[in-house]
Amino acid sequence: MSARAAPPAPPLLIACALRIERAALGGAGRSAGGGTVLRTGMGPRAADRAVARALGRPGMERAAVLATGFCAGLLPGMNPGDL
């Protein structure tokens, strides 16, 4: 009986809106915990366009997307970990 290798894990795309968030996550295009950090710009339209472009790159079709940020954590009533 031969052991089959597990398929490679899909790539990880870590999206954030702000430059300071990108810096905290490891910088533009660098790996942060094995993922690629992408600064999208503020707002849902900017995020949609940036993530769609990134997922259109070769090898990114199966990527898992993690949306990150910390700006909302500064609002009254918000706590770390709130979504």
PDB file of C-alpha atoms in Angstrom:
ATOM      1  CA  MET A   1       0.000   0.000   0.000  1.00  0.00           C
ATOM      2  CA  SER A   2       1.454   3.391  -0.942  1.00  0.00           C
ATOM      3  CA  ALA A   3       0.761   6.590   0.918  1.00  0.00           C
ATOM      4  CA  ARG A   4      -0.640   9.377  -1.199  1.00  0.00           C
ATOM      5  CA  ALA A   5       0.587  12.880  -0.622  1.00  0.00           C
ATOM      6  CA  ALA A   6      -2.032  15.333   0.542  1.00  0.00           C
ATOM      7  CA  PRO A   7      -2.950  17.935  -2.058  1.00  0.00           C
ATOM      8  CA  PRO A   8      -1.299  21.295  -1.505  1.00  0.00           C
ATOM      9  CA  ALA A   9      -3.243  23.756   0.608  1.00  0.00           C
ATOM     10  CA  PRO A  10      -4.883  26.558  -1.346  1.00  0.00           C
ATOM     11  CA  PRO A  11      -3.119  29.924  -1.199  1.00  0.00           C
ATOM     12  CA  LEU A  12      -4.198  32.454   1.430  1.00  0.00           C
ATOM     13  CA  LEU A  13      -5.030  36.046   0.476  1.00  0.00           C
ATOM     14  CA  ILE A  14      -5.106  38.426   3.454  1.00  0.00           C
ATOM     15  CA  ALA A  15      -7.012  41.596   2.542  1.00  0.00           C
ATOM     16  CA  CYS A  16      -6.952  44.859   4.473  1.00  0.00           C
ATOM     17  CA  ALA A  17      -8.060  48.381   3.600  1.00  0.00           C
ATOM     18  CA  LEU A  18      -5.394  50.635   5.055  1.00  0.00           C
ATOM     19  CA  ARG A  19      -1.647  51.027   4.569  1.00  0.00           C
ATOM     20  CA  ILE A  20      -1.033  50.858   8.325  1.00  0.00           C
ATOM     21  CA  GLU A  21      -2.962  47.561   8.493  1.00  0.00           C
ATOM     22  CA  ARG A  22      -0.842  46.183   5.657  1.00  0.00           C
ATOM     23  CA  ALA A  23       2.321  47.225   7.491  1.00  0.00           C
ATOM     24  CA  ALA A  24       1.117  45.496  10.654  1.00  0.00           C
ATOM     25  CA  LEU A  25       0.475  42.306   8.672  1.00  0.00           C
ATOM     26  CA  GLY A  26       3.880  42.177   7.044  1.00  0.00           C
ATOM     27  CA  GLY A  27       3.840  44.605   4.133  1.00  0.00           C
ATOM     28  CA  ALA A  28       2.810  44.629   0.497  1.00  0.00           C
ATOM     29  CA  GLY A  29       2.844  41.254  -1.176  1.00  0.00           C
ATOM     30  CA  ARG A  30       4.849  39.676   1.625  1.00  0.00           C
ATOM     31  CA  SER A  31       3.832  36.584   3.432  1.00  0.00           C
ATOM     32  CA  ALA A  32       2.088  36.885   6.754  1.00  0.00           C
ATOM     33  CA  GLY A  33       1.596  33.449   8.239  1.00  0.00           C
ATOM     34  CA  GLY A  34       1.925  31.891   4.806  1.00  0.00           C
ATOM     35  CA  GLY A  35      -0.454  34.277   3.029  1.00  0.00           C
ATOM     36  CA  THR A  36      -0.170  37.184   0.640  1.00  0.00           C
ATOM     37  CA  VAL A  37      -1.106  40.583   2.110  1.00  0.00           C
ATOM     38  CA  LEU A  38      -3.208  42.817  -0.152  1.00  0.00           C
ATOM     39  CA  ARG A  39      -4.162  46.425   0.580  1.00  0.00           C
ATOM     40  CA  THR A  40      -7.533  46.986  -1.065  1.00  0.00           C
ATOM     41  CA  GLY A  41      -8.325  50.589  -0.227  1.00  0.00           C
ATOM     42  CA  MET A  42     -11.340  51.704   1.772  1.00  0.00           C
ATOM     43  CA  GLY A  43     -14.913  50.678   1.049  1.00  0.00           C
ATOM     44  CA  PRO A  44     -16.685  47.658  -0.370  1.00  0.00           C
ATOM     45  CA  ARG A  45     -16.213  48.631  -4.030  1.00  0.00           C
ATOM     46  CA  ALA A  46     -12.466  49.063  -3.659  1.00  0.00           C
ATOM     47  CA  ALA A  47     -12.214  45.782  -1.757  1.00  0.00           C
ATOM     48  CA  ASP A  48     -14.282  43.949  -4.377  1.00  0.00           C
ATOM     49  CA  ARG A  49     -12.140  45.233  -7.264  1.00  0.00           C
ATOM     50  CA  ALA A  50      -8.802  44.543  -5.538  1.00  0.00           C
ATOM     51  CA  VAL A  51      -9.744  41.042  -4.377  1.00  0.00           C
ATOM     52  CA  ALA A  52     -11.233  40.143  -7.786  1.00  0.00           C
ATOM     53  CA  ARG A  53      -7.980  41.230  -9.490  1.00  0.00           C
ATOM     54  CA  ALA A  54      -5.892  39.232  -7.023  1.00  0.00           C
ATOM     55  CA  LEU A  55      -8.029  36.106  -7.445  1.00  0.00           C
ATOM     56  CA  GLY A  56      -7.674  36.430 -11.224  1.00  0.00           C
ATOM     57  CA  ARG A  57      -3.910  35.890 -11.033  1.00  0.00           C
ATOM     58  CA  PRO A  58      -2.558  32.475 -12.023  1.00  0.00           C
ATOM     59  CA  GLY A  59      -2.606  30.029  -9.134  1.00  0.00           C
ATOM     60  CA  MET A  60      -5.022  32.120  -7.033  1.00  0.00           C
ATOM     61  CA  GLU A  61      -8.293  30.601  -8.299  1.00  0.00           C
ATOM     62  CA  ARG A  62      -8.673  28.443  -5.160  1.00  0.00           C
ATOM     63  CA  ALA A  63      -7.363  30.996  -2.669  1.00  0.00           C
ATOM     64  CA  ALA A  64      -8.945  31.387   0.733  1.00  0.00           C
ATOM     65  CA  VAL A  65      -9.606  35.065   1.499  1.00  0.00           C
ATOM     66  CA  LEU A  66      -9.216  36.514   4.980  1.00  0.00           C
ATOM     67  CA  ALA A  67     -10.609  40.033   5.482  1.00  0.00           C
ATOM     68  CA  THR A  68      -8.719  41.858   8.218  1.00  0.00           C
ATOM     69  CA  GLY A  69      -8.558  45.279   9.807  1.00  0.00           C
ATOM     70  CA  PHE A  70      -8.552  47.102  13.082  1.00  0.00           C
ATOM     71  CA  CYS A  71     -10.169  50.477  12.441  1.00  0.00           C
ATOM     72  CA  ALA A  72     -13.638  49.422  13.632  1.00  0.00           C
ATOM     73  CA  GLY A  73     -12.050  48.291  16.888  1.00  0.00           C
ATOM     74  CA  LEU A  74     -11.706  51.950  17.783  1.00  0.00           C
ATOM     75  CA  LEU A  75     -15.475  52.513  17.937  1.00  0.00           C
ATOM     76  CA  PRO A  76     -17.199  52.610  21.317  1.00  0.00           C
ATOM     77  CA  GLY A  77     -18.752  49.266  22.129  1.00  0.00           C
ATOM     78  CA  MET A  78     -16.433  47.306  19.823  1.00  0.00           C
ATOM     79  CA  ASN A  79     -14.095  44.745  21.359  1.00  0.00           C
ATOM     80  CA  PRO A  80     -11.154  42.824  19.911  1.00  0.00           C
ATOM     81  CA  GLY A  81     -12.505  39.925  17.906  1.00  0.00           C
ATOM     82  CA  ASP A  82     -15.857  41.578  17.073  1.00  0.00           C
ATOM     83  CA  LEU A  83     -16.962  41.187  13.476  1.00  0.00           C
TER      84      LEU A  83
END
